[in-house]
GROMACS .gro file of C-alpha atoms in nm:
model
  257
    1UNK     CA    1  13.746   5.496  10.675
    2UNK     CA    2  13.753   5.402  10.337
    3UNK     CA    3  13.856   5.044  10.490
    4UNK     CA    4  13.602   5.047  10.775
    5UNK     CA    5  13.341   5.149  10.482
    6UNK     CA    6  13.477   4.832  10.243
    7UNK     CA    7  13.442   4.610  10.515
    8UNK     CA    8  13.109   4.722  10.616
    9UNK     CA    9  13.019   4.677  10.289
   10UNK     CA   10  13.091   4.294  10.328
   11UNK     CA   11  13.402   4.348  10.026
   12UNK     CA   12  13.726   4.158  10.154
   13UNK     CA   13  13.962   4.266   9.878
   14UNK     CA   14  13.959   4.503   9.645
   15UNK     CA   15  14.109   4.780   9.404
   16UNK     CA   16  14.151   5.101   9.440
   17UNK     CA   17  14.240   5.375   9.251
   18UNK     CA   18  14.292   5.770   9.269
   19UNK     CA   19  14.427   6.104   9.192
   20UNK     CA   20  14.494   6.410   9.357
   21UNK     CA   21  14.504   6.318   9.700
   22UNK     CA   22  14.318   6.010   9.663
   23UNK     CA   23  14.686   5.892   9.455
   24UNK     CA   24  14.795   5.941   9.842
   25UNK     CA   25  14.462   5.816  10.027
   26UNK     CA   26  14.537   5.554   9.774
   27UNK     CA   27  14.865   5.512   9.830
   28UNK     CA   28  14.824   5.484  10.162
   29UNK     CA   29  14.627   5.210  10.125
   30UNK     CA   30  14.826   5.005   9.981
   31UNK     CA   31  15.150   5.065  10.178
   32UNK     CA   32  14.883   5.028  10.533
   33UNK     CA   33  14.724   4.721  10.423
   34UNK     CA   34  14.833   4.561  10.114
   35UNK     CA   35  14.704   4.256  10.199
   36UNK     CA   36  14.261   4.403  10.132
   37UNK     CA   37  14.455   4.590   9.846
   38UNK     CA   38  14.414   4.359   9.484
   39UNK     CA   39  14.572   4.642   9.290
   40UNK     CA   40  14.619   5.014   9.275
   41UNK     CA   41  14.522   5.245   8.969
   42UNK     CA   42  14.604   5.600   8.979
   43UNK     CA   43  14.602   5.918   8.693
   44UNK     CA   44  14.962   6.115   8.996
   45UNK     CA   45  15.202   5.891   9.005
   46UNK     CA   46  15.435   6.012   9.334
   47UNK     CA   47  15.795   5.943   9.283
   48UNK     CA   48  16.040   6.048   9.634
   49UNK     CA   49  16.231   6.283   9.457
   50UNK     CA   50  16.569   6.197   9.582
   51UNK     CA   51  16.972   6.328   9.547
   52UNK     CA   52  16.894   5.934   9.238
   53UNK     CA   53  16.535   6.150   9.058
   54UNK     CA   54  16.761   6.438   9.023
   55UNK     CA   55  17.065   6.248   8.914
   56UNK     CA   56  16.805   6.094   8.589
   57UNK     CA   57  16.653   6.366   8.504
   58UNK     CA   58  17.012   6.527   8.476
   59UNK     CA   59  17.116   6.220   8.260
   60UNK     CA   60  16.858   6.238   8.075
   61UNK     CA   61  16.850   6.549   7.976
   62UNK     CA   62  17.195   6.415   7.742
   63UNK     CA   63  17.153   6.068   7.742
   64UNK     CA   64  16.798   5.988   7.716
   65UNK     CA   65  16.780   5.633   7.692
   66UNK     CA   66  17.018   5.531   7.914
   67UNK     CA   67  16.768   5.731   8.152
   68UNK     CA   68  16.492   5.501   8.065
   69UNK     CA   69  16.333   5.798   7.794
   70UNK     CA   70  16.099   5.676   7.491
   71UNK     CA   71  16.137   5.993   7.267
   72UNK     CA   72  15.850   6.063   7.378
   73UNK     CA   73  15.926   6.135   7.725
   74UNK     CA   74  16.234   6.334   7.593
   75UNK     CA   75  15.928   6.618   7.504
   76UNK     CA   76  15.712   6.595   7.765
   77UNK     CA   77  15.995   6.581   8.028
   78UNK     CA   78  16.226   6.817   7.904
   79UNK     CA   79  16.367   7.183   7.909
   80UNK     CA   80  16.233   7.090   8.283
   81UNK     CA   81  16.291   7.408   8.321
   82UNK     CA   82  15.945   7.424   8.155
   83UNK     CA   83  15.764   7.218   8.442
   84UNK     CA   84  15.962   7.413   8.756
   85UNK     CA   85  15.857   7.740   8.599
   86UNK     CA   86  15.468   7.624   8.618
   87UNK     CA   87  15.462   7.519   8.875
   88UNK     CA   88  15.609   7.845   9.021
   89UNK     CA   89  15.319   7.984   8.880
   90UNK     CA   90  15.053   7.731   8.992
   91UNK     CA   91  15.114   7.654   9.279
   92UNK     CA   92  15.110   7.980   9.526
   93UNK     CA   93  14.724   7.819   9.645
   94UNK     CA   94  14.954   7.458   9.800
   95UNK     CA   95  15.151   7.718   9.965
   96UNK     CA   96  14.892   7.998  10.109
   97UNK     CA   97  14.666   7.672  10.217
   98UNK     CA   98  14.964   7.494  10.394
   99UNK     CA   99  15.067   7.793  10.617
  100UNK     CA  100  14.752   8.014  10.674
  101UNK     CA  101  14.464   7.884  10.523
  102UNK     CA  102  14.194   8.049  10.749
  103UNK     CA  103  14.365   8.350  10.567
  104UNK     CA  104  14.233   8.338  10.191
  105UNK     CA  105  13.925   8.090  10.365
  106UNK     CA  106  13.778   8.339  10.634
  107UNK     CA  107  13.766   8.551  10.289
  108UNK     CA  108  13.585   8.322  10.050
  109UNK     CA  109  13.308   8.177  10.263
  110UNK     CA  110  13.186   8.552  10.236
  111UNK     CA  111  13.206   8.599   9.910
  112UNK     CA  112  13.057   8.347   9.699
  113UNK     CA  113  13.239   8.539   9.410
  114UNK     CA  114  13.544   8.471   9.479
  115UNK     CA  115  13.455   8.162   9.614
  116UNK     CA  116  13.329   8.090   9.268
  117UNK     CA  117  13.659   8.240   9.132
  118UNK     CA  118  13.900   8.073   9.353
  119UNK     CA  119  13.853   7.746   9.249
  120UNK     CA  120  13.744   7.771   8.967
  121UNK     CA  121  14.082   7.927   8.796
  122UNK     CA  122  14.173   7.530   8.885
  123UNK     CA  123  13.937   7.307   8.685
  124UNK     CA  124  14.057   7.671   8.335
  125UNK     CA  125  14.411   7.566   8.382
  126UNK     CA  126  14.479   7.221   8.564
  127UNK     CA  127  14.258   7.161   8.212
  128UNK     CA  128  14.445   7.272   7.996
  129UNK     CA  129  14.744   7.519   8.051
  130UNK     CA  130  14.640   7.644   7.744
  131UNK     CA  131  14.330   7.806   7.872
  132UNK     CA  132  14.456   8.009   8.050
  133UNK     CA  133  14.499   8.234   7.726
  134UNK     CA  134  14.139   8.216   7.630
  135UNK     CA  135  13.904   8.527   7.726
  136UNK     CA  136  13.641   8.235   7.991
  137UNK     CA  137  13.950   7.982   8.064
  138UNK     CA  138  13.786   7.721   7.781
  139UNK     CA  139  13.525   7.586   8.124
  140UNK     CA  140  13.303   7.515   7.922
  141UNK     CA  141  13.474   7.299   7.652
  142UNK     CA  142  13.418   6.986   7.909
  143UNK     CA  143  13.248   7.112   8.185
  144UNK     CA  144  12.890   7.271   8.217
  145UNK     CA  145  12.797   7.616   8.405
  146UNK     CA  146  12.633   7.312   8.614
  147UNK     CA  147  12.902   7.033   8.714
  148UNK     CA  148  13.140   7.422   8.798
  149UNK     CA  149  12.793   7.544   9.023
  150UNK     CA  150  12.790   7.209   9.206
  151UNK     CA  151  13.154   7.146   9.280
  152UNK     CA  152  13.163   7.556   9.376
  153UNK     CA  153  12.801   7.537   9.634
  154UNK     CA  154  12.910   7.217   9.782
  155UNK     CA  155  13.195   7.433   9.950
  156UNK     CA  156  12.961   7.750  10.013
  157UNK     CA  157  12.664   7.604  10.087
  158UNK     CA  158  12.832   7.408  10.299
  159UNK     CA  159  13.088   7.643  10.423
  160UNK     CA  160  13.363   7.424  10.414
  161UNK     CA  161  13.576   7.544  10.184
  162UNK     CA  162  13.878   7.691  10.525
  163UNK     CA  163  13.858   7.326  10.663
  164UNK     CA  164  13.882   7.150  10.350
  165UNK     CA  165  14.293   7.401  10.355
  166UNK     CA  166  14.370   7.329  10.704
  167UNK     CA  167  14.412   6.974  10.506
  168UNK     CA  168  14.737   7.102  10.338
  169UNK     CA  169  14.860   7.213  10.661
  170UNK     CA  170  14.788   6.957  10.936
  171UNK     CA  171  14.933   6.699  10.655
  172UNK     CA  172  15.219   6.968  10.661
  173UNK     CA  173  15.278   6.935  10.998
  174UNK     CA  174  15.271   6.495  11.053
  175UNK     CA  175  15.333   6.217  10.860
  176UNK     CA  176  15.120   6.237  10.578
  177UNK     CA  177  15.373   6.276  10.300
  178UNK     CA  178  15.611   6.029  10.375
  179UNK     CA  179  15.370   5.785  10.239
  180UNK     CA  180  15.572   5.862   9.841
  181UNK     CA  181  15.934   5.724   9.978
  182UNK     CA  182  15.791   5.420  10.046
  183UNK     CA  183  15.671   5.170   9.747
  184UNK     CA  184  15.392   5.035   9.708
  185UNK     CA  185  15.422   4.627   9.611
  186UNK     CA  186  15.000   4.555   9.518
  187UNK     CA  187  15.007   4.535   9.159
  188UNK     CA  188  14.989   4.889   8.987
  189UNK     CA  189  14.859   5.110   8.705
  190UNK     CA  190  14.940   5.396   8.607
  191UNK     CA  191  14.697   5.593   8.338
  192UNK     CA  192  14.919   5.935   8.258
  193UNK     CA  193  14.705   6.270   8.102
  194UNK     CA  194  14.901   6.504   7.946
  195UNK     CA  195  14.818   6.807   8.135
  196UNK     CA  196  14.874   6.658   8.488
  197UNK     CA  197  14.995   6.942   8.669
  198UNK     CA  198  15.249   6.727   8.859
  199UNK     CA  199  15.420   6.673   8.510
  200UNK     CA  200  15.488   6.409   8.280
  201UNK     CA  201  15.625   6.052   8.491
  202UNK     CA  202  15.764   5.774   8.290
  203UNK     CA  203  15.729   5.494   8.260
  204UNK     CA  204  16.014   5.358   8.383
  205UNK     CA  205  16.068   5.630   8.640
  206UNK     CA  206  15.690   5.511   8.776
  207UNK     CA  207  15.917   5.151   8.868
  208UNK     CA  208  16.075   5.288   9.126
  209UNK     CA  209  15.735   5.397   9.364
  210UNK     CA  210  15.534   5.138   9.191
  211UNK     CA  211  15.777   4.770   9.153
  212UNK     CA  212  15.529   4.642   9.075
  213UNK     CA  213  15.435   4.819   8.794
  214UNK     CA  214  15.177   4.607   8.589
  215UNK     CA  215  14.976   4.828   8.352
  216UNK     CA  216  15.080   5.136   8.258
  217UNK     CA  217  14.913   5.411   7.950
  218UNK     CA  218  15.009   5.752   7.729
  219UNK     CA  219  14.682   5.954   7.731
  220UNK     CA  220  14.558   6.114   7.452
  221UNK     CA  221  14.364   6.428   7.614
  222UNK     CA  222  14.346   6.502   7.991
  223UNK     CA  223  14.468   6.692   8.267
  224UNK     CA  224  14.426   6.677   8.624
  225UNK     CA  225  14.049   6.656   8.665
  226UNK     CA  226  14.102   6.311   8.525
  227UNK     CA  227  13.778   6.131   8.615
  228UNK     CA  228  13.554   6.467   8.594
  229UNK     CA  229  13.732   6.546   8.253
  230UNK     CA  230  13.777   6.260   8.116
  231UNK     CA  231  13.555   5.972   8.247
  232UNK     CA  232  13.486   5.739   7.912
  233UNK     CA  233  13.888   5.739   7.881
  234UNK     CA  234  13.959   5.661   8.295
  235UNK     CA  235  13.756   5.455   8.375
  236UNK     CA  236  13.831   5.233   8.045
  237UNK     CA  237  14.210   5.204   8.176
  238UNK     CA  238  14.137   5.110   8.475
  239UNK     CA  239  13.883   4.807   8.409
  240UNK     CA  240  14.190   4.733   8.092
  241UNK     CA  241  14.444   4.779   8.411
  242UNK     CA  242  14.176   4.455   8.580
  243UNK     CA  243  14.183   4.257   8.374
  244UNK     CA  244  14.556   4.231   8.388
  245UNK     CA  245  14.572   4.190   8.727
  246UNK     CA  246  14.299   3.895   8.738
  247UNK     CA  247  14.447   3.692   8.429
  248UNK     CA  248  14.763   3.797   8.643
  249UNK     CA  249  14.536   3.657   8.903
  250UNK     CA  250  14.404   3.318   8.776
  251UNK     CA  251  14.677   3.068   8.706
  252UNK     CA  252  14.786   3.150   9.109
  253UNK     CA  253  14.402   3.047   9.154
  254UNK     CA  254  14.419   2.674   8.908
  255UNK     CA  255  14.671   2.585   9.101
  256UNK     CA  256  14.525   2.590   9.406
  257UNK     CA  257  14.258   2.506   9.307
   0.00000   0.00000   0.00000
């Protein structure tokens, strides 16, 4: 769908950027149509959890340098139990939506307050886990009430929260989750935000899924909703990435002339 959109807009080649489901969608685009994707930038890099990943995770705990980890990487990855507990605490919605989306979907379609609570809780914790300890959830640190209510109203006025949840169940039933097992060959860039819910993915480990990684930035702040929370930081990182890729292409263009 996105490919057809870009073709109809007159673009033969273009860059893609994504986080959350957008990270998987843009990754799939780069895998399926690498000839038209000039570069992929993501703020949620996906790397297959394999035996090799588990080995390097264990190796890094005792010999960080042998696992390709910097001191900063080590502090963010370990103890591994910290990310495990956080995932268990924050993934309940995922299991519910991937197994019985209609159960909660119909209830939320019937209650605007319930819908707001369900959605805004994510904006609180996924922006920064420390927000869980604040009485107001820290919602207005980076977002306005109008912005937050706009996100809620999109689902409320269209009655689409249930169908958006079914997407999780349909994904598990299909083959979409196979994408992280494949390597993206187009030039790739990563913006690593410190509070991304999937945890920190070190630059050296990103090469497993993105062997043509040409750009990696450790961001000073920001969480899962990077484009919403830190648009300036993300936009500038995308520009830097594109300039790097264009510079790599420059010698080839000169040679062709």
